[in-house]
């Protein structure tokens, strides 16, 4: 039987426990989830793609059903190339919905056979975003418990004033 593979795309700058929550929930439905790091031209990244991949790999190393990869160009082309069938995205608050709907409909227009699945995050991650984590760490606040250890270590290197 063909394995059902979903791709969870994003900037992951850096990976948070919110992202990991969505990926782990995705494994209840899919055989494998590939975390695909892409560059969002609308966002100014703190970490390089290589740094992001290292942090994510360290965070998911114990789960053989999660893979980490990078992609450039159209997400749907990448998904077809690797033989996946679905896009996995997380929803936190109503404000996520507008952009996510646009993205999902554009991807459907580009490739009607690839479905986008939205999963609801855990209550504890409702306010967690990479942007909020970076802003808090840069100002010296603790983000312990909001990001995996590998990301916490990298943020500490980048922002030595950050409390632990
Ligand atoms: P992008 O730049 O494509 O939005 P992100 O890395 O910011 O990439 O997010 C990737 C996906 O993870 C998006 O679907 C986003 O809604 C979701 N996500 C981000 N933070 C959380 C969270 N705390 N809980 C659930 N989903 C989240």
Short mmCIF file of C-alpha atoms and ligand atoms in Angstrom, two decimals:
data_model
loop_
_atom_site.label_atom_id
_atom_site.label_comp_id
_atom_site.label_asym_id
_atom_site.label_seq_id
_atom_site.Cartn_x
_atom_site.Cartn_y
_atom_site.Cartn_z
CA UNK A 1 0.00 0.00 0.00
CA UNK A 2 1.24 3.48 -0.85
CA UNK A 3 2.41 5.46 2.16
CA UNK A 4 0.46 8.65 2.78
CA UNK A 5 2.97 11.48 3.05
CA UNK A 6 2.14 15.05 4.07
CA UNK A 7 4.39 18.07 3.78
CA UNK A 8 4.38 20.69 6.52
CA UNK A 9 5.90 23.76 4.85
CA UNK A 10 6.99 26.95 6.56
CA UNK A 11 9.78 29.35 7.40
CA UNK A 12 10.48 27.79 10.83
CA UNK A 13 12.56 30.78 11.93
CA UNK A 14 12.98 29.09 14.41
CA UNK A 15 10.92 25.94 14.94
CA UNK A 16 8.52 26.27 17.89
CA UNK A 17 6.55 23.81 20.00
CA UNK A 18 3.50 25.01 18.02
CA UNK A 19 5.01 23.69 14.78
CA UNK A 20 5.95 20.40 16.47
CA UNK A 21 2.42 20.05 17.85
CA UNK A 22 0.95 20.26 14.34
CA UNK A 23 3.48 17.81 12.90
CA UNK A 24 2.83 15.27 15.67
CA UNK A 25 -0.94 15.58 15.23
CA UNK A 26 -0.43 15.07 11.49
CA UNK A 27 1.13 11.68 12.22
CA UNK A 28 -2.27 10.49 13.53
CA UNK A 29 -3.51 10.71 9.92
CA UNK A 30 -0.42 10.39 7.71
CA UNK A 31 2.30 7.72 7.65
CA UNK A 32 5.02 10.31 7.33
CA UNK A 33 5.30 14.09 7.69
CA UNK A 34 8.06 16.00 5.97
CA UNK A 35 8.93 19.35 7.51
CA UNK A 36 9.92 21.43 4.48
CA UNK A 37 11.82 24.63 5.12
CA UNK A 38 11.17 27.28 2.50
CA UNK A 39 12.04 30.94 2.24
CA UNK A 40 9.16 33.39 2.69
CA UNK A 41 10.18 36.59 0.84
CA UNK A 42 7.76 38.58 3.02
CA UNK A 43 9.69 37.67 6.17
CA UNK A 44 13.17 38.73 7.29
CA UNK A 45 14.90 35.62 8.61
CA UNK A 46 17.05 35.48 11.74
CA UNK A 47 18.49 32.04 10.98
CA UNK A 48 19.89 30.58 7.77
CA UNK A 49 18.15 27.63 6.13
CA UNK A 50 21.05 25.38 7.24
CA UNK A 51 20.69 26.53 10.86
CA UNK A 52 16.92 25.97 10.75
CA UNK A 53 17.36 22.44 9.38
CA UNK A 54 19.90 21.53 12.09
CA UNK A 55 17.56 22.82 14.84
CA UNK A 56 14.57 20.91 13.41
CA UNK A 57 16.56 17.68 12.89
CA UNK A 58 17.75 17.79 16.50
CA UNK A 59 14.17 18.32 17.68
CA UNK A 60 12.62 15.40 15.79
CA UNK A 61 15.52 12.93 15.74
CA UNK A 62 13.68 10.37 17.88
CA UNK A 63 10.75 10.05 15.45
CA UNK A 64 11.50 8.08 12.29
CA UNK A 65 8.17 9.13 10.72
CA UNK A 66 9.27 12.78 10.59
CA UNK A 67 11.74 13.97 7.95
CA UNK A 68 13.30 17.39 7.36
CA UNK A 69 13.98 18.87 3.95
CA UNK A 70 14.23 22.21 2.14
CA UNK A 71 12.48 23.42 -0.99
CA UNK A 72 12.62 26.32 -3.40
CA UNK A 73 10.06 27.51 -5.89
CA UNK A 74 6.48 26.24 -5.99
CA UNK A 75 5.43 24.09 -3.05
CA UNK A 76 3.13 21.96 -5.25
CA UNK A 77 6.03 21.11 -7.59
CA UNK A 78 8.08 19.97 -4.60
CA UNK A 79 5.16 17.87 -3.30
CA UNK A 80 4.69 16.12 -6.66
CA UNK A 81 8.45 15.53 -6.95
CA UNK A 82 8.70 13.70 -3.63
CA UNK A 83 5.44 11.75 -4.04
CA UNK A 84 3.52 13.37 -1.16
CA UNK A 85 -0.25 13.93 -1.33
CA UNK A 86 -1.09 16.67 1.16
CA UNK A 87 -0.10 19.98 2.72
CA UNK A 88 -0.30 20.24 6.49
CA UNK A 89 -0.81 23.67 8.05
CA UNK A 90 -1.64 24.81 11.56
CA UNK A 91 -4.35 27.19 12.68
CA UNK A 92 -4.05 29.25 15.82
CA UNK A 93 -6.40 32.17 15.73
CA UNK A 94 -8.99 33.61 13.35
CA UNK A 95 -6.34 35.93 11.90
CA UNK A 96 -4.41 32.92 10.52
CA UNK A 97 -7.46 31.85 8.55
CA UNK A 98 -7.53 34.57 5.91
CA UNK A 99 -3.98 33.99 4.64
CA UNK A 100 -4.23 30.21 5.02
CA UNK A 101 -7.44 30.14 2.93
CA UNK A 102 -5.77 32.18 0.18
CA UNK A 103 -2.70 29.92 0.20
CA UNK A 104 -4.79 26.75 0.14
CA UNK A 105 -6.95 27.96 -2.75
CA UNK A 106 -3.95 29.12 -4.76
CA UNK A 107 -2.23 25.76 -4.22
CA UNK A 108 -5.46 23.97 -5.26
CA UNK A 109 -5.60 26.06 -8.41
CA UNK A 110 -1.98 25.15 -9.17
CA UNK A 111 -2.54 21.46 -8.46
CA UNK A 112 -6.15 20.27 -7.82
CA UNK A 113 -5.10 16.80 -6.60
CA UNK A 114 -3.14 18.06 -3.59
CA UNK A 115 -5.29 18.76 -0.54
CA UNK A 116 -4.46 21.14 2.30
CA UNK A 117 -5.24 19.88 5.81
CA UNK A 118 -5.59 22.30 8.72
CA UNK A 119 -5.05 21.13 12.24
CA UNK A 120 -5.93 23.05 15.37
CA UNK A 121 -3.04 23.71 17.69
CA UNK A 122 -3.01 22.92 21.39
CA UNK A 123 -4.46 25.61 23.64
CA UNK A 124 -0.97 26.23 25.12
CA UNK A 125 0.44 27.13 21.70
CA UNK A 126 -2.29 29.56 20.66
CA UNK A 127 -0.07 32.60 21.18
CA UNK A 128 3.21 31.01 20.07
CA UNK A 129 4.76 32.18 16.82
CA UNK A 130 8.36 32.33 15.59
CA UNK A 131 7.99 36.12 15.39
CA UNK A 132 6.81 36.43 19.01
CA UNK A 133 9.56 34.09 20.20
CA UNK A 134 12.28 36.10 18.42
CA UNK A 135 10.98 39.45 19.68
CA UNK A 136 10.79 38.17 23.27
CA UNK A 137 14.26 36.57 23.17
CA UNK A 138 15.82 39.66 21.56
CA UNK A 139 14.47 41.81 24.40
CA UNK A 140 15.89 39.42 27.02
CA UNK A 141 12.73 37.50 27.96
CA UNK A 142 12.60 33.77 28.53
CA UNK A 143 11.06 31.57 25.84
CA UNK A 144 11.73 28.32 27.67
CA UNK A 145 8.89 25.87 27.10
CA UNK A 146 7.83 27.54 23.86
CA UNK A 147 10.57 26.13 21.62
CA UNK A 148 12.47 22.82 21.56
CA UNK A 149 15.88 22.71 23.31
CA UNK A 150 17.85 22.96 20.05
CA UNK A 151 16.11 26.24 19.19
CA UNK A 152 16.47 27.54 22.76
CA UNK A 153 20.23 26.97 22.57
CA UNK A 154 20.52 28.79 19.24
CA UNK A 155 18.42 31.73 20.49
CA UNK A 156 20.66 31.97 23.55
CA UNK A 157 23.75 32.17 21.33
CA UNK A 158 22.12 34.88 19.24
CA UNK A 159 20.69 36.85 22.18
CA UNK A 160 23.00 36.40 25.22
CA UNK A 161 20.77 38.73 27.28
CA UNK A 162 17.93 36.20 27.03
CA UNK A 163 16.85 34.84 30.41
CA UNK A 164 16.60 31.07 30.84
P1 LIG B 1 5.00 30.63 7.09
O1 LIG B 1 6.04 31.68 6.89
O2 LIG B 1 4.75 29.78 5.87
O3 LIG B 1 3.72 31.12 7.72
P2 LIG B 1 5.66 29.51 9.67
O4 LIG B 1 6.93 28.81 10.01
O5 LIG B 1 5.41 30.82 10.32
O6 LIG B 1 5.67 29.60 8.09
O7 LIG B 1 4.43 28.55 9.94
C1 LIG B 1 4.29 27.31 9.30
C2 LIG B 1 2.92 26.71 9.67
O8 LIG B 1 2.88 26.45 11.06
C3 LIG B 1 1.73 27.63 9.39
O9 LIG B 1 0.62 26.85 8.97
C4 LIG B 1 1.44 28.24 10.72
O10 LIG B 1 0.06 28.62 10.83
C5 LIG B 1 1.75 27.06 11.62
N1 LIG B 1 2.05 27.49 12.98
C6 LIG B 1 2.97 28.39 13.38
N2 LIG B 1 2.94 28.54 14.73
C7 LIG B 1 1.98 27.68 15.18
C8 LIG B 1 1.44 27.36 16.46
N3 LIG B 1 1.85 27.97 17.57
N4 LIG B 1 0.45 26.45 16.52
C9 LIG B 1 0.01 25.85 15.39
N5 LIG B 1 0.45 26.11 14.16
C10 LIG B 1 1.43 27.01 14.04
#
